[in-house]
Tab-separated table of C-alpha atoms in Angstrom:
chain	number	residue	atom	x	y	z
A	1	UNK	CA	21.281	16.176	1.467
A	2	UNK	CA	24.326	17.994	-0.170
A	3	UNK	CA	21.444	19.486	-2.249
A	4	UNK	CA	17.983	19.057	-2.837
A	5	UNK	CA	16.421	15.732	-4.070
A	6	UNK	CA	14.964	16.592	-7.664
A	7	UNK	CA	11.478	15.994	-6.717
A	8	UNK	CA	12.389	18.613	-4.570
A	9	UNK	CA	10.699	21.344	-7.643
A	10	UNK	CA	7.311	20.229	-6.722
A	11	UNK	CA	7.650	22.086	-2.741
A	12	UNK	CA	8.298	25.310	-1.770
A	13	UNK	CA	9.683	26.861	1.012
A	14	UNK	CA	7.783	25.580	3.444
A	15	UNK	CA	6.933	22.283	2.411
A	16	UNK	CA	10.805	20.994	0.932
A	17	UNK	CA	11.696	22.353	4.953
A	18	UNK	CA	8.546	19.648	6.285
A	19	UNK	CA	9.849	17.530	3.591
A	20	UNK	CA	13.694	17.611	5.256
A	21	UNK	CA	12.010	16.974	8.173
A	22	UNK	CA	9.801	13.965	7.290
A	23	UNK	CA	12.838	12.814	5.942
A	24	UNK	CA	14.899	13.442	9.727
A	25	UNK	CA	12.267	11.849	11.255
A	26	UNK	CA	12.150	8.622	9.388
A	27	UNK	CA	16.211	8.322	9.425
A	28	UNK	CA	16.191	8.737	13.748
A	29	UNK	CA	13.077	6.650	13.874
A	30	UNK	CA	13.303	3.329	10.852
A	31	UNK	CA	16.145	1.733	12.997
A	32	UNK	CA	13.767	1.719	16.452
A	33	UNK	CA	11.068	-0.455	14.449
A	34	UNK	CA	13.675	-3.359	13.799
A	35	UNK	CA	13.574	-6.420	16.557
A	36	UNK	CA	17.705	-6.900	16.885
A	37	UNK	CA	16.151	-10.384	18.591
A	38	UNK	CA	14.644	-11.771	15.920
A	39	UNK	CA	16.474	-9.705	12.973
A	40	UNK	CA	12.796	-8.602	11.357
A	41	UNK	CA	11.419	-5.972	11.032
A	42	UNK	CA	7.964	-5.366	13.324
A	43	UNK	CA	4.346	-4.618	12.124
A	44	UNK	CA	4.039	-1.817	14.315
A	45	UNK	CA	5.659	0.620	16.325
A	46	UNK	CA	3.057	2.118	18.869
A	47	UNK	CA	3.363	4.752	21.687
A	48	UNK	CA	2.053	6.314	24.175
A	49	UNK	CA	2.513	10.203	25.450
A	50	UNK	CA	2.922	10.514	29.272
A	51	UNK	CA	4.428	14.273	31.092
A	52	UNK	CA	7.238	12.184	31.323
A	53	UNK	CA	7.726	11.832	27.735
A	54	UNK	CA	6.364	8.509	26.249
A	55	UNK	CA	6.506	4.689	25.991
A	56	UNK	CA	6.576	2.441	22.989
A	57	UNK	CA	6.696	-0.957	21.946
A	58	UNK	CA	7.017	-3.150	18.861
A	59	UNK	CA	4.146	-5.456	17.971
A	60	UNK	CA	4.264	-8.159	14.460
A	61	UNK	CA	6.253	-8.448	11.832
A	62	UNK	CA	5.901	-8.593	8.055
A	63	UNK	CA	7.274	-9.219	5.280
A	64	UNK	CA	5.876	-6.090	2.766
A	65	UNK	CA	6.952	-3.666	4.885
A	66	UNK	CA	10.395	-4.518	4.907
A	67	UNK	CA	9.810	-5.114	0.883
A	68	UNK	CA	8.668	-1.715	0.944
A	69	UNK	CA	11.454	-0.060	3.535
A	70	UNK	CA	14.060	-1.535	1.306
A	71	UNK	CA	12.760	0.499	-1.877
A	72	UNK	CA	12.719	3.364	0.112
A	73	UNK	CA	16.093	2.624	1.694
A	74	UNK	CA	17.520	2.018	-1.923
A	75	UNK	CA	17.890	5.120	-2.689
A	76	UNK	CA	19.513	6.592	0.517
A	77	UNK	CA	23.366	7.064	0.204
A	78	UNK	CA	24.469	3.185	0.399
A	79	UNK	CA	26.677	4.501	3.480
A	80	UNK	CA	23.833	5.327	5.343
A	81	UNK	CA	21.412	1.978	4.125
A	82	UNK	CA	22.673	-0.695	7.387
A	83	UNK	CA	21.576	1.542	10.789
A	84	UNK	CA	18.384	1.726	8.706
A	85	UNK	CA	19.061	-2.034	7.671
A	86	UNK	CA	19.250	-3.589	10.965
A	87	UNK	CA	23.077	-3.286	10.161
A	88	UNK	CA	23.174	-5.431	6.362
A	89	UNK	CA	23.707	-3.736	3.561
A	90	UNK	CA	21.200	-3.632	0.721
A	91	UNK	CA	22.273	-6.502	-1.301
A	92	UNK	CA	22.072	-9.186	1.645
A	93	UNK	CA	18.476	-7.359	3.255
A	94	UNK	CA	17.458	-7.913	0.172
A	95	UNK	CA	18.529	-11.707	-0.410
A	96	UNK	CA	17.234	-12.172	3.188
A	97	UNK	CA	13.535	-10.801	1.568
A	98	UNK	CA	13.633	-13.282	-1.495
A	99	UNK	CA	14.742	-16.060	0.319
A	100	UNK	CA	11.871	-15.050	2.648
A	101	UNK	CA	9.389	-14.762	-0.127
A	102	UNK	CA	10.524	-18.575	-1.319
A	103	UNK	CA	7.976	-19.412	1.424
A	104	UNK	CA	4.852	-16.284	1.451
A	105	UNK	CA	1.330	-17.549	0.148
A	106	UNK	CA	0.540	-13.430	-0.124
A	107	UNK	CA	0.509	-12.001	-3.829
A	108	UNK	CA	1.263	-8.628	-2.704
A	109	UNK	CA	4.186	-9.466	-0.592
A	110	UNK	CA	5.626	-11.439	-2.836
A	111	UNK	CA	5.623	-9.006	-5.595
A	112	UNK	CA	7.347	-5.690	-3.397
A	113	UNK	CA	10.068	-8.630	-3.257
A	114	UNK	CA	10.339	-8.834	-7.003
A	115	UNK	CA	10.332	-5.277	-6.793
A	116	UNK	CA	13.017	-4.538	-4.502
A	117	UNK	CA	15.284	-6.980	-5.991
A	118	UNK	CA	14.225	-5.543	-9.802
A	119	UNK	CA	14.880	-2.206	-8.333
A	120	UNK	CA	18.379	-3.505	-7.484
A	121	UNK	CA	19.372	-5.184	-9.956
A	122	UNK	CA	20.013	-8.189	-7.136
A	123	UNK	CA	21.352	-11.328	-8.568
A	124	UNK	CA	17.908	-13.160	-6.992
A	125	UNK	CA	15.997	-12.227	-8.955
A	126	UNK	CA	15.306	-14.392	-11.205
A	127	UNK	CA	13.957	-16.843	-8.670
A	128	UNK	CA	12.139	-14.601	-7.263
A	129	UNK	CA	10.379	-13.886	-10.536
A	130	UNK	CA	9.813	-17.805	-10.743
A	131	UNK	CA	8.153	-17.343	-7.471
A	132	UNK	CA	5.891	-15.011	-8.532
A	133	UNK	CA	5.217	-16.345	-11.751
A	134	UNK	CA	4.126	-19.740	-10.042
A	135	UNK	CA	2.000	-17.986	-7.277
A	136	UNK	CA	0.200	-15.496	-9.181
A	137	UNK	CA	-3.002	-16.831	-10.037
A	138	UNK	CA	-2.947	-14.176	-13.313
A	139	UNK	CA	-7.154	-14.647	-14.372
A	140	UNK	CA	-8.220	-14.878	-10.977
A	141	UNK	CA	-9.647	-12.197	-8.933
A	142	UNK	CA	-7.377	-10.474	-6.668
A	143	UNK	CA	-7.069	-7.339	-4.341
A	144	UNK	CA	-6.510	-4.130	-6.636
A	145	UNK	CA	-3.189	-3.613	-4.350
A	146	UNK	CA	-1.433	-5.955	-5.677
A	147	UNK	CA	-2.715	-5.942	-9.082
A	148	UNK	CA	-0.790	-3.149	-9.369
A	149	UNK	CA	2.198	-3.797	-6.877
A	150	UNK	CA	2.584	-6.828	-9.510
A	151	UNK	CA	2.309	-4.366	-12.930
A	152	UNK	CA	4.948	-2.156	-10.730
A	153	UNK	CA	7.489	-5.224	-9.750
A	154	UNK	CA	7.435	-6.421	-12.967
A	155	UNK	CA	7.597	-3.144	-15.069
A	156	UNK	CA	10.534	-2.424	-13.048
A	157	UNK	CA	12.064	-6.346	-14.330
A	158	UNK	CA	12.190	-5.238	-17.821
A	159	UNK	CA	15.323	-4.963	-19.071
A	160	UNK	CA	16.395	-7.778	-16.444
A	161	UNK	CA	14.399	-10.437	-17.786
A	162	UNK	CA	11.652	-11.668	-20.472
A	163	UNK	CA	8.242	-10.504	-18.770
A	164	UNK	CA	6.054	-9.061	-21.049
A	165	UNK	CA	3.940	-11.614	-21.201
A	166	UNK	CA	3.377	-11.859	-17.388
A	167	UNK	CA	3.119	-8.163	-17.206
A	168	UNK	CA	0.904	-8.242	-20.196
A	169	UNK	CA	-1.471	-10.053	-17.878
A	170	UNK	CA	-1.194	-8.008	-15.207
A	171	UNK	CA	-1.512	-4.721	-17.244
A	172	UNK	CA	-4.538	-6.065	-18.472
A	173	UNK	CA	-6.122	-7.168	-14.916
A	174	UNK	CA	-5.863	-3.792	-13.352
A	175	UNK	CA	-6.822	-2.511	-16.490
A	176	UNK	CA	-10.045	-4.405	-16.352
A	177	UNK	CA	-10.995	-3.504	-13.274
A	178	UNK	CA	-12.068	-0.773	-13.712
A	179	UNK	CA	-16.011	-0.469	-14.165
A	180	UNK	CA	-17.345	1.591	-17.837
A	181	UNK	CA	-17.201	5.476	-16.810
A	182	UNK	CA	-16.291	5.356	-13.710
A	183	UNK	CA	-13.148	7.170	-13.338
A	184	UNK	CA	-11.526	5.362	-9.977
A	185	UNK	CA	-9.926	1.824	-9.104
A	186	UNK	CA	-12.493	-0.684	-7.207
A	187	UNK	CA	-11.061	-2.577	-3.975
A	188	UNK	CA	-10.738	-5.742	-6.246
A	189	UNK	CA	-10.131	-6.908	-9.659
A	190	UNK	CA	-13.242	-8.981	-9.244
A	191	UNK	CA	-16.043	-10.600	-7.149
A	192	UNK	CA	-16.152	-13.158	-5.226
A	193	UNK	CA	-13.173	-11.432	-2.282
A	194	UNK	CA	-15.568	-9.398	-0.917
A	195	UNK	CA	-19.588	-9.534	0.688
A	196	UNK	CA	-21.583	-7.603	-1.492
A	197	UNK	CA	-23.034	-5.259	0.505
A	198	UNK	CA	-19.321	-3.349	0.573
A	199	UNK	CA	-18.555	-4.511	-3.455
A	200	UNK	CA	-18.941	-0.993	-4.688
A	201	UNK	CA	-16.447	0.214	-1.744
A	202	UNK	CA	-12.451	1.139	-2.440
A	203	UNK	CA	-10.327	3.310	-0.894
A	204	UNK	CA	-7.438	5.690	-1.442
A	205	UNK	CA	-4.453	2.940	-1.933
A	206	UNK	CA	-6.670	1.375	-4.568
A	207	UNK	CA	-5.720	4.347	-6.516
A	208	UNK	CA	-2.401	5.529	-5.479
A	209	UNK	CA	-0.837	2.188	-6.546
A	210	UNK	CA	-2.462	1.352	-9.501
A	211	UNK	CA	-1.752	5.246	-10.534
A	212	UNK	CA	1.689	4.978	-9.121
A	213	UNK	CA	1.740	1.147	-11.479
A	214	UNK	CA	0.054	2.689	-15.060
A	215	UNK	CA	2.631	5.503	-15.009
A	216	UNK	CA	5.569	3.188	-14.288
A	217	UNK	CA	4.885	1.228	-16.901
A	218	UNK	CA	3.807	3.485	-19.707
A	219	UNK	CA	7.497	5.136	-18.572
A	220	UNK	CA	9.025	1.497	-19.605
A	221	UNK	CA	7.364	0.617	-22.533
A	222	UNK	CA	5.095	3.921	-24.680
A	223	UNK	CA	1.385	2.382	-22.994
A	224	UNK	CA	-0.720	5.653	-23.794
A	225	UNK	CA	-4.036	3.311	-22.772
A	226	UNK	CA	-2.204	2.449	-19.040
A	227	UNK	CA	-1.142	7.051	-18.514
A	228	UNK	CA	-4.786	8.597	-19.696
A	229	UNK	CA	-5.864	6.032	-17.020
A	230	UNK	CA	-3.702	6.510	-14.263
A	231	UNK	CA	-4.037	10.360	-15.507
A	232	UNK	CA	-8.480	10.161	-15.075
A	233	UNK	CA	-7.160	8.952	-11.243
A	234	UNK	CA	-4.824	11.168	-9.831
A	235	UNK	CA	-7.727	14.287	-11.556
A	236	UNK	CA	-10.511	12.815	-9.373
A	237	UNK	CA	-8.541	11.953	-5.974
A	238	UNK	CA	-7.311	15.726	-6.881
A	239	UNK	CA	-10.570	17.439	-7.688
A	240	UNK	CA	-12.110	15.823	-4.113
A	241	UNK	CA	-8.993	16.525	-1.820
A	242	UNK	CA	-10.362	17.878	1.361
A	243	UNK	CA	-10.028	21.267	2.287
A	244	UNK	CA	-7.443	21.445	4.180
A	245	UNK	CA	-5.689	19.357	1.678
A	246	UNK	CA	-6.893	15.755	3.433
A	247	UNK	CA	-6.885	12.718	0.315
A	248	UNK	CA	-10.110	10.899	1.827
A	249	UNK	CA	-10.567	7.340	2.377
A	250	UNK	CA	-13.115	5.111	0.725
A	251	UNK	CA	-14.395	6.093	-2.753
A	252	UNK	CA	-17.708	4.647	-4.572
A	253	UNK	CA	-16.138	2.402	-7.004
A	254	UNK	CA	-19.177	3.157	-9.637
A	255	UNK	CA	-19.374	6.689	-9.236
A	256	UNK	CA	-15.937	7.649	-7.758
A	257	UNK	CA	-17.591	10.056	-5.408
A	258	UNK	CA	-16.309	10.163	-1.720
A	259	UNK	CA	-18.442	7.878	0.737
A	260	UNK	CA	-16.650	8.084	4.089
A	261	UNK	CA	-13.150	10.529	3.988
A	262	UNK	CA	-12.070	9.543	6.717
A	263	UNK	CA	-9.269	7.889	8.746
A	264	UNK	CA	-7.119	10.215	7.283
A	265	UNK	CA	-3.702	8.645	7.334
A	266	UNK	CA	-0.541	10.507	7.423
A	267	UNK	CA	1.259	8.144	5.308
A	268	UNK	CA	-1.404	9.793	2.890
A	269	UNK	CA	-0.055	13.183	3.116
A	270	UNK	CA	3.289	12.422	3.426
A	271	UNK	CA	4.489	9.692	1.151
A	272	UNK	CA	1.873	7.733	-0.399
A	273	UNK	CA	-0.447	10.508	-2.390
A	274	UNK	CA	2.928	12.292	-3.535
A	275	UNK	CA	4.826	9.564	-4.601
A	276	UNK	CA	2.076	8.146	-6.667
A	277	UNK	CA	1.468	11.823	-8.176
A	278	UNK	CA	4.922	12.298	-9.005
A	279	UNK	CA	5.482	9.014	-10.615
A	280	UNK	CA	2.590	9.919	-12.794
A	281	UNK	CA	4.280	13.755	-13.281
A	282	UNK	CA	7.877	12.267	-14.489
A	283	UNK	CA	6.133	9.841	-16.662
A	284	UNK	CA	4.491	12.387	-18.842
A	285	UNK	CA	1.020	12.800	-16.786
A	286	UNK	CA	1.111	16.024	-15.834
A	287	UNK	CA	1.185	18.470	-12.729
A	288	UNK	CA	0.126	17.866	-9.433
A	289	UNK	CA	2.124	19.910	-7.609
A	290	UNK	CA	-0.462	22.590	-5.900
A	291	UNK	CA	-2.452	19.042	-4.324
A	292	UNK	CA	0.642	18.114	-2.965
A	293	UNK	CA	2.058	21.123	-1.466
A	294	UNK	CA	-1.444	21.009	0.213
A	295	UNK	CA	-1.632	17.601	1.350
A	296	UNK	CA	1.774	18.371	3.654
A	297	UNK	CA	0.891	21.145	4.625
A	298	UNK	CA	-2.277	19.062	7.037
A	299	UNK	CA	0.428	17.230	8.736
A	300	UNK	CA	1.686	20.978	10.015
A	301	UNK	CA	-2.045	20.743	12.365
A	302	UNK	CA	-5.153	19.092	10.848
A	303	UNK	CA	-8.083	21.311	11.025
A	304	UNK	CA	-9.787	18.652	12.688
A	305	UNK	CA	-7.712	18.683	16.217
A	306	UNK	CA	-8.495	22.307	16.617
A	307	UNK	CA	-5.419	24.974	18.082
A	308	UNK	CA	-2.979	23.673	19.681
A	309	UNK	CA	-4.029	20.040	19.274
A	310	UNK	CA	-1.607	17.290	19.883
A	311	UNK	CA	1.312	17.324	16.867
A	312	UNK	CA	1.409	14.756	14.118
A	313	UNK	CA	5.161	14.341	14.314
A	314	UNK	CA	7.296	13.319	17.061
A	315	UNK	CA	10.513	14.775	15.677
A	316	UNK	CA	13.089	13.444	18.347
A	317	UNK	CA	11.010	8.902	18.762
A	318	UNK	CA	11.244	9.673	14.804
A	319	UNK	CA	7.394	8.861	14.880
A	320	UNK	CA	4.550	10.269	12.885
A	321	UNK	CA	1.106	9.439	14.702
A	322	UNK	CA	-0.375	7.007	11.892
A	323	UNK	CA	-4.092	9.215	11.503
A	324	UNK	CA	-6.834	11.154	12.617
A	325	UNK	CA	-10.326	8.799	12.777
A	326	UNK	CA	-14.187	9.059	13.838
A	327	UNK	CA	-14.115	7.676	17.963
A	328	UNK	CA	-17.296	5.661	16.608
A	329	UNK	CA	-17.905	2.462	17.962
A	330	UNK	CA	-17.334	-0.630	15.794
A	331	UNK	CA	-16.806	1.623	12.903
A	332	UNK	CA	-20.370	2.755	12.595
A	333	UNK	CA	-19.871	6.186	10.445
A	334	UNK	CA	-17.704	3.687	7.627
A	335	UNK	CA	-20.785	0.968	7.771
A	336	UNK	CA	-24.067	3.527	7.650
A	337	UNK	CA	-22.283	5.372	4.206
A	338	UNK	CA	-21.383	1.639	3.063
A	339	UNK	CA	-25.000	0.473	2.901
A	340	UNK	CA	-26.302	4.065	2.828
A	341	UNK	CA	-24.566	4.481	-0.653
A	342	UNK	CA	-25.227	0.893	-1.575
A	343	UNK	CA	-28.565	1.601	-2.102
A	344	UNK	CA	-28.310	4.479	-3.683
A	345	UNK	CA	-24.943	6.314	-5.006
A	346	UNK	CA	-24.307	9.470	-3.343
A	347	UNK	CA	-27.486	8.876	-0.684
A	348	UNK	CA	-25.266	9.286	3.189
A	349	UNK	CA	-26.661	10.362	6.757
A	350	UNK	CA	-25.176	13.844	7.696
A	351	UNK	CA	-26.321	12.665	11.455
A	352	UNK	CA	-23.774	10.753	12.245
A	353	UNK	CA	-21.027	12.350	10.698
A	354	UNK	CA	-22.055	15.278	13.230
A	355	UNK	CA	-22.306	12.685	16.223
A	356	UNK	CA	-18.872	11.318	15.080
A	357	UNK	CA	-16.269	14.393	14.695
A	358	UNK	CA	-12.594	13.323	13.668
A	359	UNK	CA	-11.076	14.003	16.423
A	360	UNK	CA	-9.205	10.774	17.806
A	361	UNK	CA	-5.691	10.301	17.211
A	362	UNK	CA	-4.029	6.274	15.965
A	363	UNK	CA	-1.299	6.763	17.974
A	364	UNK	CA	1.145	4.008	15.899
A	365	UNK	CA	3.525	4.377	13.043
A	366	UNK	CA	5.287	1.237	11.407
A	367	UNK	CA	7.716	1.142	8.899
A	368	UNK	CA	6.404	1.361	5.505
A	369	UNK	CA	5.527	4.946	5.897
A	370	UNK	CA	9.575	5.586	6.146
A	371	UNK	CA	9.917	3.078	3.077
A	372	UNK	CA	7.514	5.038	0.634
A	373	UNK	CA	8.253	8.497	2.231
A	374	UNK	CA	11.863	7.907	0.783
A	375	UNK	CA	10.923	6.855	-2.483
A	376	UNK	CA	8.667	9.207	-2.334
A	377	UNK	CA	11.142	12.036	-2.019
A	378	UNK	CA	14.133	10.602	-3.593
A	379	UNK	CA	13.499	8.358	-6.463
A	380	UNK	CA	13.292	8.630	-10.043
A	381	UNK	CA	11.703	6.522	-13.012
A	382	UNK	CA	15.069	7.563	-15.137
A	383	UNK	CA	17.357	6.476	-12.755
A	384	UNK	CA	17.793	2.710	-10.955
A	385	UNK	CA	19.089	3.069	-7.296
A	386	UNK	CA	21.241	1.357	-7.526
A	387	UNK	CA	23.443	3.875	-9.421
A	388	UNK	CA	22.101	7.102	-7.774
A	389	UNK	CA	23.141	5.543	-4.757
A	390	UNK	CA	26.721	4.915	-5.753
A	391	UNK	CA	26.131	9.205	-7.013
A	392	UNK	CA	24.796	10.245	-3.578
A	393	UNK	CA	27.819	8.767	-2.025
A	394	UNK	CA	29.819	10.329	-4.631
A	395	UNK	CA	29.056	13.651	-4.025
């Protein structure tokens, strides 16, 4: 990059250097996550450190992650894109996504493909929108993350297709999911999708994707209610941010309090948290520079691991350690806090926190982590990706 991206204005010298390092790391690592034999992105890259370096292998495949990669890579100069997309240019890569979307039965995957097609003004956007329109149940309960992606996709498609009726229904579903008086979003938009004992538990993803979707909705059509809802949730997660910049994982959808902080995910620190807050800031929803910088700094040496702990960033192979977590069998801490807070909000068992300390690492890295990283730091609400990449290529 010959000049700092516009969103770097929210960074200081240390965090700007770290973000550049992360983008370089992603550019080295993302090609290794592509399965040449099947011409698709893997679900994850699992790695094991050793005395002679490390070993790694790919596992699974994911249309969802491929769409997120397209959303992020779309903000890079067009000449750089094929190396990150298995040799495909962005247009042909998105066309492949739309083809796969036609047989998908997952609302989140379908919505993300629409979003990617809309962001690139793709010729197959009408086909992708038709699939979403036919598949989305609209008034039935859905997972909040996927409901938010529907809003982001349709808000991005505004001006390219008539999506207003569907968007109005998707907007209502997302906003109406919040329990009265709560500052955070739940895990689902209605009953029946999760077991009753954990209906009150929501996760960090349930917060950031609605923040982002509602910010983008407001930017696309002046929706103050949506902007206010996004700001309320953003202020809550920032208020609860850990002392070392941790973005906590589980929240009580009734009160907005933290149910259980761990795991802390690397992608939340460098991509998903900043992405939502930067979109909100760009939409006129406030200034979140300090929480963003604080979250990034956690990556330089998590307090949980102590001095000289294993690094979270592996520059040469292009990998990030996925998360820091408690090594508790059967996720006993999460289960305990879920059950106690169900009985009484805020009630926890401190003993299990002390017994199972967060000092374990999940050594895997997934393609979407780098897709959202590019998106967080290179995107703009004020310019479509196709225009942005053309301008970048001309620098």
